[in-house]
Short mmCIF file of C-alpha atoms in Angstrom, two decimals:
data_model
loop_
_atom_site.label_atom_id
_atom_site.label_comp_id
_atom_site.label_asym_id
_atom_site.label_seq_id
_atom_site.Cartn_x
_atom_site.Cartn_y
_atom_site.Cartn_z
CA UNK A 1 -29.42 43.92 -101.01
CA UNK A 2 -26.99 40.99 -101.13
CA UNK A 3 -28.43 37.94 -102.74
CA UNK A 4 -27.03 34.44 -102.47
CA UNK A 5 -27.97 31.72 -104.87
CA UNK A 6 -28.13 28.11 -103.49
CA UNK A 7 -31.07 26.02 -104.54
CA UNK A 8 -30.17 23.44 -101.81
CA UNK A 9 -30.84 25.90 -98.94
CA UNK A 10 -33.45 28.52 -99.69
CA UNK A 11 -32.94 30.29 -96.25
CA UNK A 12 -29.36 31.12 -97.27
CA UNK A 13 -30.54 34.41 -98.69
CA UNK A 14 -32.11 35.32 -95.22
CA UNK A 15 -28.77 34.45 -93.58
CA UNK A 16 -26.92 36.72 -95.84
CA UNK A 17 -29.64 39.45 -95.56
CA UNK A 18 -29.19 39.49 -91.72
CA UNK A 19 -25.57 38.52 -91.45
CA UNK A 20 -24.01 41.06 -93.69
CA UNK A 21 -25.34 44.15 -91.90
CA UNK A 22 -24.32 42.63 -88.56
CA UNK A 23 -20.79 42.00 -89.73
CA UNK A 24 -20.48 45.53 -91.18
CA UNK A 25 -21.79 47.01 -87.95
CA UNK A 26 -19.41 45.03 -85.78
CA UNK A 27 -16.46 46.07 -88.13
CA UNK A 28 -17.52 49.69 -87.67
CA UNK A 29 -17.72 49.28 -83.95
CA UNK A 30 -14.24 47.60 -83.89
CA UNK A 31 -12.72 50.62 -85.69
CA UNK A 32 -14.36 52.98 -83.24
CA UNK A 33 -12.43 51.09 -80.51
CA UNK A 34 -9.14 51.47 -82.31
CA UNK A 35 -8.99 47.92 -83.94
CA UNK A 36 -7.65 47.85 -87.41
CA UNK A 37 -10.75 46.38 -89.23
CA UNK A 38 -11.70 47.02 -92.92
CA UNK A 39 -15.02 46.52 -94.71
CA UNK A 40 -14.08 44.85 -98.12
CA UNK A 41 -17.74 43.96 -98.90
CA UNK A 42 -17.85 46.31 -101.84
CA UNK A 43 -14.57 45.14 -103.55
CA UNK A 44 -16.38 43.33 -106.31
CA UNK A 45 -19.22 45.81 -106.79
CA UNK A 46 -18.08 47.03 -110.32
CA UNK A 47 -16.12 43.84 -111.32
CA UNK A 48 -17.28 41.85 -114.30
CA UNK A 49 -16.82 38.05 -114.75
CA UNK A 50 -17.28 35.17 -112.41
CA UNK A 51 -15.45 35.77 -109.08
CA UNK A 52 -17.13 32.90 -107.04
CA UNK A 53 -16.62 29.26 -106.62
CA UNK A 54 -20.20 29.02 -105.03
CA UNK A 55 -22.59 31.26 -103.15
CA UNK A 56 -19.97 32.62 -100.92
CA UNK A 57 -16.39 31.62 -101.63
CA UNK A 58 -14.31 33.45 -104.26
CA UNK A 59 -12.03 32.00 -106.96
CA UNK A 60 -8.48 32.80 -107.67
CA UNK A 61 -9.47 36.09 -109.46
CA UNK A 62 -11.46 37.18 -106.42
CA UNK A 63 -8.70 36.16 -103.95
CA UNK A 64 -6.27 38.22 -106.06
CA UNK A 65 -8.44 41.28 -105.77
CA UNK A 66 -8.90 40.77 -102.01
CA UNK A 67 -5.23 40.17 -101.64
CA UNK A 68 -4.21 43.29 -103.55
CA UNK A 69 -6.57 45.41 -101.55
CA UNK A 70 -5.39 44.03 -98.14
CA UNK A 71 -1.77 44.54 -99.19
CA UNK A 72 -2.56 48.12 -100.17
CA UNK A 73 -4.31 48.73 -96.72
CA UNK A 74 -1.42 47.12 -94.84
CA UNK A 75 1.15 49.20 -96.73
CA UNK A 76 -1.02 52.39 -96.18
CA UNK A 77 -1.22 51.66 -92.48
CA UNK A 78 2.47 50.97 -92.21
CA UNK A 79 3.15 54.36 -93.87
CA UNK A 80 1.26 56.20 -91.25
CA UNK A 81 -2.19 56.36 -92.93
CA UNK A 82 -5.49 56.14 -91.07
#
């Protein structure tokens, strides 16, 4: 389960708990329709260190990881990958 930490808004955990599955489902549905959509929610799963500025926004290290992943996906698509 995805857990957010924000003492100012205790319902934030509920928003993440309900929101992430909906986003992932929508992404999968878009792909079935032929839209180039990718699920990057697991990019930080095995990363160590602080990657976040707050409960949801990534810092420069997190942005670099996402940028590299997106660049690789774009290059793979341009080379004819699926």
